[in-house]
Amino acid sequence: MGLAWGVSAAAPAQPGDNIRERYPAKPIRLISPFAPGGGATLVARLIAPDLTEALGQSIVVDNRPGGGGMIGAELAARSPPDGYTLVMGTASNIAINPLLSKTPYDPLRDFTAIAHTSTVPLLLVVHPSVPAKSVREFVDLARSQSTRLNFASSGEGTISHLAGELFKMAANVNMVHVPYRGGGPAVIDLVGGHVQAGFINILEALPHVNSGRLRGLAVSTPRRSPVAPDIPTVDEGGVPGYEVIQWSGVLGPSGLPKTVVGILSSEIAKIMAKSSIRERLIGSGAEPGGGTSAQFSSLIKSDIAKWSKILGTVKLDTIR
C-alpha cells in the first residue's frame, strides 16, 4: 500500500476563533479498536477519569474490536474532525497493518497524532535448554554452523515476528520463524521447549522468567524496563541501535484544529506525568508515554519507515 508521507497537520484556528473557550462542549468518545481486556483499552480506561475531570466533559470509552484494530481506527478516521471522536492507536493497527495489506485508511494522511500514552517492551527469552545466557552468547550460537535456532511469534506479520526479523538483520544471524495463533500458544511451546526463543510481550514472559521456566536475555526498548531492571537492553547486549517498542497513543481524524490538538495533548501529557498513573502503568509492565503531539507524530513516522524496511526483506506472501 502506498503511504502518504506527510503527517496530517492540525487545521489552523480561524482569526477570532474562541475554540479554546468552546471546547469541549459535549462528551468525547474515545474508541478502543481492540477487545475490552487488551492493553489499549486498559490505557484508555486508565486515563478517561482524569481527562474527564480536566476537560469538564465525560470521556466515553467505546470498544470497537475487529480486523486487528482496523475497524475502530477506520470509524475514527471517517469521523468529523471536531475533537469529539478520538481513537487509541498502536504500533500494530497504525504502523504495521497498513504495510501488510490494504487498509481502509492511510496511517499518516487520515489521522492527527495527539498524545503518546504508553510503551510496552518485548522480552527476548530462550528456553533454559538453550546454552546462551546473554545476547552475545545467543548471537554466537545463532552464527555457529552446528546450530539452527528458531524463534516463536504470535503470528506472521505481528510485532513479535517483526522484532525477530529486525534482530536477524541487526545481528547478522539466521533463525527460523515459527508463527503461532497468538502470544499465549507461543509462550506455552516456549516453556515446553518445543521452540527455542522468542520476542514476547514482557507481561506474558516475565512470570515464566521469574519462575525459571524461561531465561530473559534482553528487553527490546532503548532503556531497561522498571519491572525488570536487571535485564539489559538488546543494545546493551551487543546489538547496537536495536529498538522495538509496542506503543499506544491517542489520535483523531485528519484536520483537527490546532487548538483542539493542543488542549488534548497538554491535558493527556499532564495525566501521564501523574505519579498514580505512572505507578499503575509500570506495575502492569508498561512505561508511561508523554511528549508533544509533534513528537508522537515523529514516532509514528519512524516506526512506519523501520517496518517498511524490514518487510522488504520478508516474503510478503508468507504473511498475508
mmCIF file with all atom_site columns, N, CA and C in Angstrom, residues 42-113:
data_model
loop_
_atom_site.group_PDB
_atom_site.id
_atom_site.type_symbol
_atom_site.label_atom_id
_atom_site.label_alt_id
_atom_site.label_comp_id
_atom_site.label_asym_id
_atom_site.label_entity_id
_atom_site.label_seq_id
_atom_site.pdbx_PDB_ins_code
_atom_site.Cartn_x
_atom_site.Cartn_y
_atom_site.Cartn_z
_atom_site.occupancy
_atom_site.B_iso_or_equiv
_atom_site.pdbx_formal_charge
_atom_site.auth_seq_id
_atom_site.auth_comp_id
_atom_site.auth_asym_id
_atom_site.auth_atom_id
_atom_site.pdbx_PDB_model_num
ATOM 1   N N  . LEU A 1 42  ? -7.116  -0.871 28.365 1.00 0.00 ? 42  LEU A N  1
ATOM 2   C CA . LEU A 1 42  ? -6.725  -0.613 29.748 1.00 0.00 ? 42  LEU A CA 1
ATOM 3   C C  . LEU A 1 42  ? -6.166  0.801  29.908 1.00 0.00 ? 42  LEU A C  1
ATOM 4   N N  . VAL A 1 43  ? -5.353  1.235  28.932 1.00 0.00 ? 43  VAL A N  1
ATOM 5   C CA . VAL A 1 43  ? -4.798  2.587  28.991 1.00 0.00 ? 43  VAL A CA 1
ATOM 6   C C  . VAL A 1 43  ? -5.906  3.614  28.820 1.00 0.00 ? 43  VAL A C  1
ATOM 7   N N  . ALA A 1 44  ? -6.817  3.366  27.876 1.00 0.00 ? 44  ALA A N  1
ATOM 8   C CA . ALA A 1 44  ? -7.925  4.302  27.647 1.00 0.00 ? 44  ALA A CA 1
ATOM 9   C C  . ALA A 1 44  ? -8.757  4.477  28.911 1.00 0.00 ? 44  ALA A C  1
ATOM 10  N N  . ARG A 1 45  ? -9.080  3.364  29.558 1.00 0.00 ? 45  ARG A N  1
ATOM 11  C CA . ARG A 1 45  ? -9.907  3.445  30.768 1.00 0.00 ? 45  ARG A CA 1
ATOM 12  C C  . ARG A 1 45  ? -9.128  4.014  31.950 1.00 0.00 ? 45  ARG A C  1
ATOM 13  N N  . LEU A 1 46  ? -7.825  3.911  31.901 1.00 0.00 ? 46  LEU A N  1
ATOM 14  C CA . LEU A 1 46  ? -6.998  4.475  32.966 1.00 0.00 ? 46  LEU A CA 1
ATOM 15  C C  . LEU A 1 46  ? -6.977  6.001  32.901 1.00 0.00 ? 46  LEU A C  1
ATOM 16  N N  . ILE A 1 47  ? -6.884  6.548  31.695 1.00 0.00 ? 47  ILE A N  1
ATOM 17  C CA . ILE A 1 47  ? -6.759  7.999  31.565 1.00 0.00 ? 47  ILE A CA 1
ATOM 18  C C  . ILE A 1 47  ? -8.120  8.703  31.487 1.00 0.00 ? 47  ILE A C  1
ATOM 19  N N  . ALA A 1 48  ? -9.190  7.959  31.156 1.00 0.00 ? 48  ALA A N  1
ATOM 20  C CA . ALA A 1 48  ? -10.502 8.588  30.943 1.00 0.00 ? 48  ALA A CA 1
ATOM 21  C C  . ALA A 1 48  ? -11.013 9.382  32.150 1.00 0.00 ? 48  ALA A C  1
ATOM 22  N N  . PRO A 1 49  ? -10.946 8.866  33.384 1.00 0.00 ? 49  PRO A N  1
ATOM 23  C CA . PRO A 1 49  ? -11.474 9.643  34.520 1.00 0.00 ? 49  PRO A CA 1
ATOM 24  C C  . PRO A 1 49  ? -10.746 10.967 34.731 1.00 0.00 ? 49  PRO A C  1
ATOM 25  N N  . ASP A 1 50  ? -9.416  10.947 34.629 1.00 0.00 ? 50  ASP A N  1
ATOM 26  C CA . ASP A 1 50  ? -8.652  12.174 34.838 1.00 0.00 ? 50  ASP A CA 1
ATOM 27  C C  . ASP A 1 50  ? -8.882  13.160 33.696 1.00 0.00 ? 50  ASP A C  1
ATOM 28  N N  . LEU A 1 51  ? -9.037  12.656 32.476 1.00 0.00 ? 51  LEU A N  1
ATOM 29  C CA . LEU A 1 51  ? -9.284  13.541 31.345 1.00 0.00 ? 51  LEU A CA 1
ATOM 30  C C  . LEU A 1 51  ? -10.686 14.144 31.445 1.00 0.00 ? 51  LEU A C  1
ATOM 31  N N  . THR A 1 52  ? -11.626 13.357 31.942 1.00 0.00 ? 52  THR A N  1
ATOM 32  C CA . THR A 1 52  ? -12.983 13.865 32.187 1.00 0.00 ? 52  THR A CA 1
ATOM 33  C C  . THR A 1 52  ? -12.945 15.034 33.177 1.00 0.00 ? 52  THR A C  1
ATOM 34  N N  . GLU A 1 53  ? -12.193 14.852 34.240 1.00 0.00 ? 53  GLU A N  1
ATOM 35  C CA . GLU A 1 53  ? -12.087 15.903 35.255 1.00 0.00 ? 53  GLU A CA 1
ATOM 36  C C  . GLU A 1 53  ? -11.414 17.153 34.696 1.00 0.00 ? 53  GLU A C  1
ATOM 37  N N  . ALA A 1 54  ? -10.360 16.933 33.897 1.00 0.00 ? 54  ALA A N  1
ATOM 38  C CA . ALA A 1 54  ? -9.603  18.072 33.365 1.00 0.00 ? 54  ALA A CA 1
ATOM 39  C C  . ALA A 1 54  ? -10.400 18.885 32.347 1.00 0.00 ? 54  ALA A C  1
ATOM 40  N N  . LEU A 1 55  ? -11.201 18.212 31.535 1.00 0.00 ? 55  LEU A N  1
ATOM 41  C CA . LEU A 1 55  ? -11.917 18.886 30.454 1.00 0.00 ? 55  LEU A CA 1
ATOM 42  C C  . LEU A 1 55  ? -13.341 19.301 30.841 1.00 0.00 ? 55  LEU A C  1
ATOM 43  N N  . GLY A 1 56  ? -13.856 18.716 31.907 1.00 0.00 ? 56  GLY A N  1
ATOM 44  C CA . GLY A 1 56  ? -15.210 19.054 32.319 1.00 0.00 ? 56  GLY A CA 1
ATOM 45  C C  . GLY A 1 56  ? -16.296 18.413 31.481 1.00 0.00 ? 56  GLY A C  1
ATOM 46  N N  . GLN A 1 57  ? -15.924 17.396 30.701 1.00 0.00 ? 57  GLN A N  1
ATOM 47  C CA . GLN A 1 57  ? -16.876 16.628 29.905 1.00 0.00 ? 57  GLN A CA 1
ATOM 48  C C  . GLN A 1 57  ? -16.505 15.148 29.993 1.00 0.00 ? 57  GLN A C  1
ATOM 49  N N  . SER A 1 58  ? -17.521 14.305 29.891 1.00 0.00 ? 58  SER A N  1
ATOM 50  C CA . SER A 1 58  ? -17.281 12.863 30.008 1.00 0.00 ? 58  SER A CA 1
ATOM 51  C C  . SER A 1 58  ? -16.455 12.342 28.830 1.00 0.00 ? 58  SER A C  1
ATOM 52  N N  . ILE A 1 59  ? -15.507 11.447 29.152 1.00 0.00 ? 59  ILE A N  1
ATOM 53  C CA . ILE A 1 59  ? -14.767 10.709 28.129 1.00 0.00 ? 59  ILE A CA 1
ATOM 54  C C  . ILE A 1 59  ? -15.353 9.301  28.120 1.00 0.00 ? 59  ILE A C  1
ATOM 55  N N  . VAL A 1 60  ? -16.023 8.938  27.039 1.00 0.00 ? 60  VAL A N  1
ATOM 56  C CA . VAL A 1 60  ? -16.700 7.647  26.943 1.00 0.00 ? 60  VAL A CA 1
ATOM 57  C C  . VAL A 1 60  ? -15.826 6.691  26.138 1.00 0.00 ? 60  VAL A C  1
ATOM 58  N N  . VAL A 1 61  ? -15.324 5.641  26.782 1.00 0.00 ? 61  VAL A N  1
ATOM 59  C CA . VAL A 1 61  ? -14.502 4.651  26.092 1.00 0.00 ? 61  VAL A CA 1
ATOM 60  C C  . VAL A 1 61  ? -15.423 3.677  25.366 1.00 0.00 ? 61  VAL A C  1
ATOM 61  N N  . ASP A 1 62  ? -15.241 3.592  24.057 1.00 0.00 ? 62  ASP A N  1
ATOM 62  C CA . ASP A 1 62  ? -16.113 2.808  23.186 1.00 0.00 ? 62  ASP A CA 1
ATOM 63  C C  . ASP A 1 62  ? -15.300 1.699  22.515 1.00 0.00 ? 62  ASP A C  1
ATOM 64  N N  . ASN A 1 63  ? -15.482 0.458  22.955 1.00 0.00 ? 63  ASN A N  1
ATOM 65  C CA . ASN A 1 63  ? -14.760 -0.668 22.348 1.00 0.00 ? 63  ASN A CA 1
ATOM 66  C C  . ASN A 1 63  ? -15.370 -1.036 21.005 1.00 0.00 ? 63  ASN A C  1
ATOM 67  N N  . ARG A 1 64  ? -14.546 -1.013 19.972 1.00 0.00 ? 64  ARG A N  1
ATOM 68  C CA . ARG A 1 64  ? -14.965 -1.417 18.630 1.00 0.00 ? 64  ARG A CA 1
ATOM 69  C C  . ARG A 1 64  ? -13.911 -2.364 18.056 1.00 0.00 ? 64  ARG A C  1
ATOM 70  N N  . PRO A 1 65  ? -13.821 -3.594 18.606 1.00 0.00 ? 65  PRO A N  1
ATOM 71  C CA . PRO A 1 65  ? -12.781 -4.519 18.161 1.00 0.00 ? 65  PRO A CA 1
ATOM 72  C C  . PRO A 1 65  ? -13.086 -5.098 16.781 1.00 0.00 ? 65  PRO A C  1
ATOM 73  N N  . GLY A 1 66  ? -12.035 -5.682 16.192 1.00 0.00 ? 66  GLY A N  1
ATOM 74  C CA . GLY A 1 66  ? -12.205 -6.363 14.917 1.00 0.00 ? 66  GLY A CA 1
ATOM 75  C C  . GLY A 1 66  ? -11.180 -5.918 13.895 1.00 0.00 ? 66  GLY A C  1
ATOM 76  N N  . GLY A 1 67  ? -10.810 -6.854 13.032 1.00 0.00 ? 67  GLY A N  1
ATOM 77  C CA . GLY A 1 67  ? -9.902  -6.537 11.943 1.00 0.00 ? 67  GLY A CA 1
ATOM 78  C C  . GLY A 1 67  ? -8.519  -6.120 12.396 1.00 0.00 ? 67  GLY A C  1
ATOM 79  N N  . GLY A 1 68  ? -8.057  -6.675 13.522 1.00 0.00 ? 68  GLY A N  1
ATOM 80  C CA . GLY A 1 68  ? -6.735  -6.298 14.008 1.00 0.00 ? 68  GLY A CA 1
ATOM 81  C C  . GLY A 1 68  ? -6.628  -4.837 14.380 1.00 0.00 ? 68  GLY A C  1
ATOM 82  N N  . GLY A 1 69  ? -7.746  -4.255 14.826 1.00 0.00 ? 69  GLY A N  1
ATOM 83  C CA . GLY A 1 69  ? -7.750  -2.853 15.218 1.00 0.00 ? 69  GLY A CA 1
ATOM 84  C C  . GLY A 1 69  ? -8.139  -1.904 14.097 1.00 0.00 ? 69  GLY A C  1
ATOM 85  N N  . MET A 1 70  ? -8.425  -2.458 12.917 1.00 0.00 ? 70  MET A N  1
ATOM 86  C CA . MET A 1 70  ? -8.707  -1.605 11.764 1.00 0.00 ? 70  MET A CA 1
ATOM 87  C C  . MET A 1 70  ? -10.127 -1.059 11.749 1.00 0.00 ? 70  MET A C  1
ATOM 88  N N  . ILE A 1 71  ? -11.095 -1.819 12.288 1.00 0.00 ? 71  ILE A N  1
ATOM 89  C CA . ILE A 1 71  ? -12.492 -1.375 12.241 1.00 0.00 ? 71  ILE A CA 1
ATOM 90  C C  . ILE A 1 71  ? -12.685 -0.101 13.059 1.00 0.00 ? 71  ILE A C  1
ATOM 91  N N  . GLY A 1 72  ? -12.200 -0.112 14.288 1.00 0.00 ? 72  GLY A N  1
ATOM 92  C CA . GLY A 1 72  ? -12.327 1.072  15.127 1.00 0.00 ? 72  GLY A CA 1
ATOM 93  C C  . GLY A 1 72  ? -11.508 2.242  14.613 1.00 0.00 ? 72  GLY A C  1
ATOM 94  N N  . ALA A 1 73  ? -10.338 1.952  14.059 1.00 0.00 ? 73  ALA A N  1
ATOM 95  C CA . ALA A 1 73  ? -9.498  3.025  13.526 1.00 0.00 ? 73  ALA A CA 1
ATOM 96  C C  . ALA A 1 73  ? -10.174 3.691  12.333 1.00 0.00 ? 73  ALA A C  1
ATOM 97  N N  . GLU A 1 74  ? -10.780 2.891  11.456 1.00 0.00 ? 74  GLU A N  1
ATOM 98  C CA . GLU A 1 74  ? -11.481 3.471  10.308 1.00 0.00 ? 74  GLU A CA 1
ATOM 99  C C  . GLU A 1 74  ? -12.647 4.346  10.768 1.00 0.00 ? 74  GLU A C  1
ATOM 100 N N  . LEU A 1 75  ? -13.374 3.885  11.778 1.00 0.00 ? 75  LEU A N  1
ATOM 101 C CA . LEU A 1 75  ? -14.505 4.659  12.298 1.00 0.00 ? 75  LEU A CA 1
ATOM 102 C C  . LEU A 1 75  ? -14.046 6.039  12.751 1.00 0.00 ? 75  LEU A C  1
ATOM 103 N N  . ALA A 1 76  ? -12.915 6.090  13.432 1.00 0.00 ? 76  ALA A N  1
ATOM 104 C CA . ALA A 1 76  ? -12.385 7.381  13.886 1.00 0.00 ? 76  ALA A CA 1
ATOM 105 C C  . ALA A 1 76  ? -11.905 8.227  12.713 1.00 0.00 ? 76  ALA A C  1
ATOM 106 N N  . ALA A 1 77  ? -11.236 7.594  11.761 1.00 0.00 ? 77  ALA A N  1
ATOM 107 C CA . ALA A 1 77  ? -10.703 8.331  10.614 1.00 0.00 ? 77  ALA A CA 1
ATOM 108 C C  . ALA A 1 77  ? -11.810 8.983  9.795  1.00 0.00 ? 77  ALA A C  1
ATOM 109 N N  . ARG A 1 78  ? -12.989 8.361  9.763  1.00 0.00 ? 78  ARG A N  1
ATOM 110 C CA . ARG A 1 78  ? -14.105 8.876  8.961  1.00 0.00 ? 78  ARG A CA 1
ATOM 111 C C  . ARG A 1 78  ? -15.012 9.820  9.752  1.00 0.00 ? 78  ARG A C  1
ATOM 112 N N  . SER A 1 79  ? -14.669 10.084 11.004 1.00 0.00 ? 79  SER A N  1
ATOM 113 C CA . SER A 1 79  ? -15.483 10.963 11.842 1.00 0.00 ? 79  SER A CA 1
ATOM 114 C C  . SER A 1 79  ? -15.159 12.429 11.575 1.00 0.00 ? 79  SER A C  1
ATOM 115 N N  . PRO A 1 80  ? -16.066 13.333 11.894 1.00 0.00 ? 80  PRO A N  1
ATOM 116 C CA . PRO A 1 80  ? -15.792 14.766 11.720 1.00 0.00 ? 80  PRO A CA 1
ATOM 117 C C  . PRO A 1 80  ? -14.576 15.187 12.549 1.00 0.00 ? 80  PRO A C  1
ATOM 118 N N  . PRO A 1 81  ? -13.729 16.027 12.001 1.00 0.00 ? 81  PRO A N  1
ATOM 119 C CA . PRO A 1 81  ? -12.534 16.478 12.734 1.00 0.00 ? 81  PRO A CA 1
ATOM 120 C C  . PRO A 1 81  ? -12.846 17.603 13.703 1.00 0.00 ? 81  PRO A C  1
ATOM 121 N N  . ASP A 1 82  ? -13.680 17.289 14.701 1.00 0.00 ? 82  ASP A N  1
ATOM 122 C CA . ASP A 1 82  ? -14.108 18.310 15.648 1.00 0.00 ? 82  ASP A CA 1
ATOM 123 C C  . ASP A 1 82  ? -13.632 18.047 17.075 1.00 0.00 ? 82  ASP A C  1
ATOM 124 N N  . GLY A 1 83  ? -12.872 16.942 17.274 1.00 0.00 ? 83  GLY A N  1
ATOM 125 C CA . GLY A 1 83  ? -12.348 16.651 18.604 1.00 0.00 ? 83  GLY A CA 1
ATOM 126 C C  . GLY A 1 83  ? -13.260 15.844 19.484 1.00 0.00 ? 83  GLY A C  1
ATOM 127 N N  . TYR A 1 84  ? -14.408 15.379 18.937 1.00 0.00 ? 84  TYR A N  1
ATOM 128 C CA . TYR A 1 84  ? -15.353 14.620 19.757 1.00 0.00 ? 84  TYR A CA 1
ATOM 129 C C  . TYR A 1 84  ? -15.325 13.119 19.476 1.00 0.00 ? 84  TYR A C  1
ATOM 130 N N  . THR A 1 85  ? -14.480 12.693 18.538 1.00 0.00 ? 85  THR A N  1
ATOM 131 C CA . THR A 1 85  ? -14.221 11.270 18.321 1.00 0.00 ? 85  THR A CA 1
ATOM 132 C C  . THR A 1 85  ? -12.720 11.072 18.218 1.00 0.00 ? 85  THR A C  1
ATOM 133 N N  . LEU A 1 86  ? -12.166 10.327 19.167 1.00 0.00 ? 86  LEU A N  1
ATOM 134 C CA . LEU A 1 86  ? -10.739 10.030 19.214 1.00 0.00 ? 86  LEU A CA 1
ATOM 135 C C  . LEU A 1 86  ? -10.564 8.514  19.160 1.00 0.00 ? 86  LEU A C  1
ATOM 136 N N  . VAL A 1 87  ? -9.342  8.057  18.999 1.00 0.00 ? 87  VAL A N  1
ATOM 137 C CA . VAL A 1 87  ? -9.102  6.615  18.909 1.00 0.00 ? 87  VAL A CA 1
ATOM 138 C C  . VAL A 1 87  ? -7.748  6.284  19.525 1.00 0.00 ? 87  VAL A C  1
ATOM 139 N N  . MET A 1 88  ? -7.665  5.115  20.137 1.00 0.00 ? 88  MET A N  1
ATOM 140 C CA . MET A 1 88  ? -6.386  4.588  20.613 1.00 0.00 ? 88  MET A CA 1
ATOM 141 C C  . MET A 1 88  ? -5.686  3.926  19.430 1.00 0.00 ? 88  MET A C  1
ATOM 142 N N  . GLY A 1 89  ? -4.529  4.431  19.093 1.00 0.00 ? 89  GLY A N  1
ATOM 143 C CA . GLY A 1 89  ? -3.719  3.824  18.045 1.00 0.00 ? 89  GLY A CA 1
ATOM 144 C C  . GLY A 1 89  ? -2.570  3.059  18.659 1.00 0.00 ? 89  GLY A C  1
ATOM 145 N N  . THR A 1 90  ? -2.106  2.028  17.971 1.00 0.00 ? 90  THR A N  1
ATOM 146 C CA . THR A 1 90  ? -0.974  1.232  18.453 1.00 0.00 ? 90  THR A CA 1
ATOM 147 C C  . THR A 1 90  ? -0.005  0.987  17.307 1.00 0.00 ? 90  THR A C  1
ATOM 148 N N  . ALA A 1 91  ? 1.159   0.467  17.650 1.00 0.00 ? 91  ALA A N  1
ATOM 149 C CA . ALA A 1 91  ? 2.134   0.117  16.621 1.00 0.00 ? 91  ALA A CA 1
ATOM 150 C C  . ALA A 1 91  ? 1.537   -0.868 15.619 1.00 0.00 ? 91  ALA A C  1
ATOM 151 N N  . SER A 1 92  ? 0.635   -1.730 16.097 1.00 0.00 ? 92  SER A N  1
ATOM 152 C CA . SER A 1 92  ? 0.063   -2.749 15.211 1.00 0.00 ? 92  SER A CA 1
ATOM 153 C C  . SER A 1 92  ? -0.918  -2.168 14.207 1.00 0.00 ? 92  SER A C  1
ATOM 154 N N  . ASN A 1 93  ? -1.947  -1.455 14.703 1.00 0.00 ? 93  ASN A N  1
ATOM 155 C CA . ASN A 1 93  ? -3.005  -1.038 13.767 1.00 0.00 ? 93  ASN A CA 1
ATOM 156 C C  . ASN A 1 93  ? -2.673  0.234  12.999 1.00 0.00 ? 93  ASN A C  1
ATOM 157 N N  . ILE A 1 94  ? -1.659  0.986  13.446 1.00 0.00 ? 94  ILE A N  1
ATOM 158 C CA . ILE A 1 94  ? -1.295  2.213  12.747 1.00 0.00 ? 94  ILE A CA 1
ATOM 159 C C  . ILE A 1 94  ? -0.011  2.053  11.930 1.00 0.00 ? 94  ILE A C  1
ATOM 160 N N  . ALA A 1 95  ? 1.015   1.435  12.503 1.00 0.00 ? 95  ALA A N  1
ATOM 161 C CA . ALA A 1 95  ? 2.311   1.380  11.820 1.00 0.00 ? 95  ALA A CA 1
ATOM 162 C C  . ALA A 1 95  ? 2.540   0.112  11.007 1.00 0.00 ? 95  ALA A C  1
ATOM 163 N N  . ILE A 1 96  ? 1.976   -1.019 11.455 1.00 0.00 ? 96  ILE A N  1
ATOM 164 C CA . ILE A 1 96  ? 2.316   -2.295 10.803 1.00 0.00 ? 96  ILE A CA 1
ATOM 165 C C  . ILE A 1 96  ? 1.231   -2.786 9.851  1.00 0.00 ? 96  ILE A C  1
ATOM 166 N N  . ASN A 1 97  ? -0.013  -2.862 10.312 1.00 0.00 ? 97  ASN A N  1
ATOM 167 C CA . ASN A 1 97  ? -1.073  -3.424 9.474  1.00 0.00 ? 97  ASN A CA 1
ATOM 168 C C  . ASN A 1 97  ? -1.194  -2.780 8.099  1.00 0.00 ? 97  ASN A C  1
ATOM 169 N N  . PRO A 1 98  ? -1.098  -1.446 7.999  1.00 0.00 ? 98  PRO A N  1
ATOM 170 C CA . PRO A 1 98  ? -1.213  -0.840 6.670  1.00 0.00 ? 98  PRO A CA 1
ATOM 171 C C  . PRO A 1 98  ? -0.093  -1.220 5.706  1.00 0.00 ? 98  PRO A C  1
ATOM 172 N N  . LEU A 1 99  ? 1.016   -1.725 6.240  1.00 0.00 ? 99  LEU A N  1
ATOM 173 C CA . LEU A 1 99  ? 2.116   -2.155 5.382  1.00 0.00 ? 99  LEU A CA 1
ATOM 174 C C  . LEU A 1 99  ? 1.926   -3.583 4.889  1.00 0.00 ? 99  LEU A C  1
ATOM 175 N N  . LEU A 1 100 ? 1.066   -4.334 5.568  1.00 0.00 ? 100 LEU A N  1
ATOM 176 C CA . LEU A 1 100 ? 0.891   -5.745 5.246  1.00 0.00 ? 100 LEU A CA 1
ATOM 177 C C  . LEU A 1 100 ? -0.235  -5.983 4.260  1.00 0.00 ? 100 LEU A C  1
ATOM 178 N N  . SER A 1 101 ? -1.249  -5.176 4.317  1.00 0.00 ? 101 SER A N  1
ATOM 179 C CA . SER A 1 101 ? -2.389  -5.356 3.423  1.00 0.00 ? 101 SER A CA 1
ATOM 180 C C  . SER A 1 101 ? -3.110  -4.027 3.280  1.00 0.00 ? 101 SER A C  1
ATOM 181 N N  . LYS A 1 102 ? -4.001  -3.968 2.331  1.00 0.00 ? 102 LYS A N  1
ATOM 182 C CA . LYS A 1 102 ? -4.730  -2.730 2.099  1.00 0.00 ? 102 LYS A CA 1
ATOM 183 C C  . LYS A 1 102 ? -5.669  -2.470 3.259  1.00 0.00 ? 102 LYS A C  1
ATOM 184 N N  . THR A 1 103 ? -5.542  -1.306 3.857  1.00 0.00 ? 103 THR A N  1
ATOM 185 C CA . THR A 1 103 ? -6.411  -0.919 4.963  1.00 0.00 ? 103 THR A CA 1
ATOM 186 C C  . THR A 1 103 ? -7.325  0.211  4.499  1.00 0.00 ? 103 THR A C  1
ATOM 187 N N  . PRO A 1 104 ? -8.463  0.385  5.166  1.00 0.00 ? 104 PRO A N  1
ATOM 188 C CA . PRO A 1 104 ? -9.405  1.423  4.750  1.00 0.00 ? 104 PRO A CA 1
ATOM 189 C C  . PRO A 1 104 ? -8.985  2.826  5.184  1.00 0.00 ? 104 PRO A C  1
ATOM 190 N N  . TYR A 1 105 ? -7.745  2.983  5.594  1.00 0.00 ? 105 TYR A N  1
ATOM 191 C CA . TYR A 1 105 ? -7.236  4.288  5.998  1.00 0.00 ? 105 TYR A CA 1
ATOM 192 C C  . TYR A 1 105 ? -5.740  4.341  5.745  1.00 0.00 ? 105 TYR A C  1
ATOM 193 N N  . ASP A 1 106 ? -5.227  5.524  5.550  1.00 0.00 ? 106 ASP A N  1
ATOM 194 C CA . ASP A 1 106 ? -3.795  5.759  5.461  1.00 0.00 ? 106 ASP A CA 1
ATOM 195 C C  . ASP A 1 106 ? -3.337  6.263  6.826  1.00 0.00 ? 106 ASP A C  1
ATOM 196 N N  . PRO A 1 107 ? -2.355  5.621  7.442  1.00 0.00 ? 107 PRO A N  1
ATOM 197 C CA . PRO A 1 107 ? -1.995  5.970  8.827  1.00 0.00 ? 107 PRO A CA 1
ATOM 198 C C  . PRO A 1 107 ? -1.472  7.386  8.996  1.00 0.00 ? 107 PRO A C  1
ATOM 199 N N  . LEU A 1 108 ? -0.936  7.967  7.950  1.00 0.00 ? 108 LEU A N  1
ATOM 200 C CA . LEU A 1 108 ? -0.393  9.318  8.055  1.00 0.00 ? 108 LEU A CA 1
ATOM 201 C C  . LEU A 1 108 ? -1.321  10.376 7.482  1.00 0.00 ? 108 LEU A C  1
ATOM 202 N N  . ARG A 1 109 ? -2.049  10.030 6.450  1.00 0.00 ? 109 ARG A N  1
ATOM 203 C CA . ARG A 1 109 ? -2.936  11.012 5.830  1.00 0.00 ? 109 ARG A CA 1
ATOM 204 C C  . ARG A 1 109 ? -4.248  11.191 6.585  1.00 0.00 ? 109 ARG A C  1
ATOM 205 N N  . ASP A 1 110 ? -4.746  10.117 7.208  1.00 0.00 ? 110 ASP A N  1
ATOM 206 C CA . ASP A 1 110 ? -6.109  10.114 7.746  1.00 0.00 ? 110 ASP A CA 1
ATOM 207 C C  . ASP A 1 110 ? -6.215  10.339 9.247  1.00 0.00 ? 110 ASP A C  1
ATOM 208 N N  . PHE A 1 111 ? -5.082  10.574 9.911  1.00 0.00 ? 111 PHE A N  1
ATOM 209 C CA . PHE A 1 111 ? -5.124  10.784 11.361 1.00 0.00 ? 111 PHE A CA 1
ATOM 210 C C  . PHE A 1 111 ? -4.304  11.998 11.765 1.00 0.00 ? 111 PHE A C  1
ATOM 211 N N  . THR A 1 112 ? -4.634  12.526 12.913 1.00 0.00 ? 112 THR A N  1
ATOM 212 C CA . THR A 1 112 ? -3.836  13.562 13.564 1.00 0.00 ? 112 THR A CA 1
ATOM 213 C C  . THR A 1 112 ? -3.290  12.983 14.861 1.00 0.00 ? 112 THR A C  1
ATOM 214 N N  . ALA A 1 113 ? -1.987  12.951 15.006 1.00 0.00 ? 113 ALA A N  1
ATOM 215 C CA . ALA A 1 113 ? -1.369  12.458 16.238 1.00 0.00 ? 113 ALA A CA 1
ATOM 216 C C  . ALA A 1 113 ? -1.615  13.453 17.364 1.00 0.00 ? 113 ALA A C  1
#
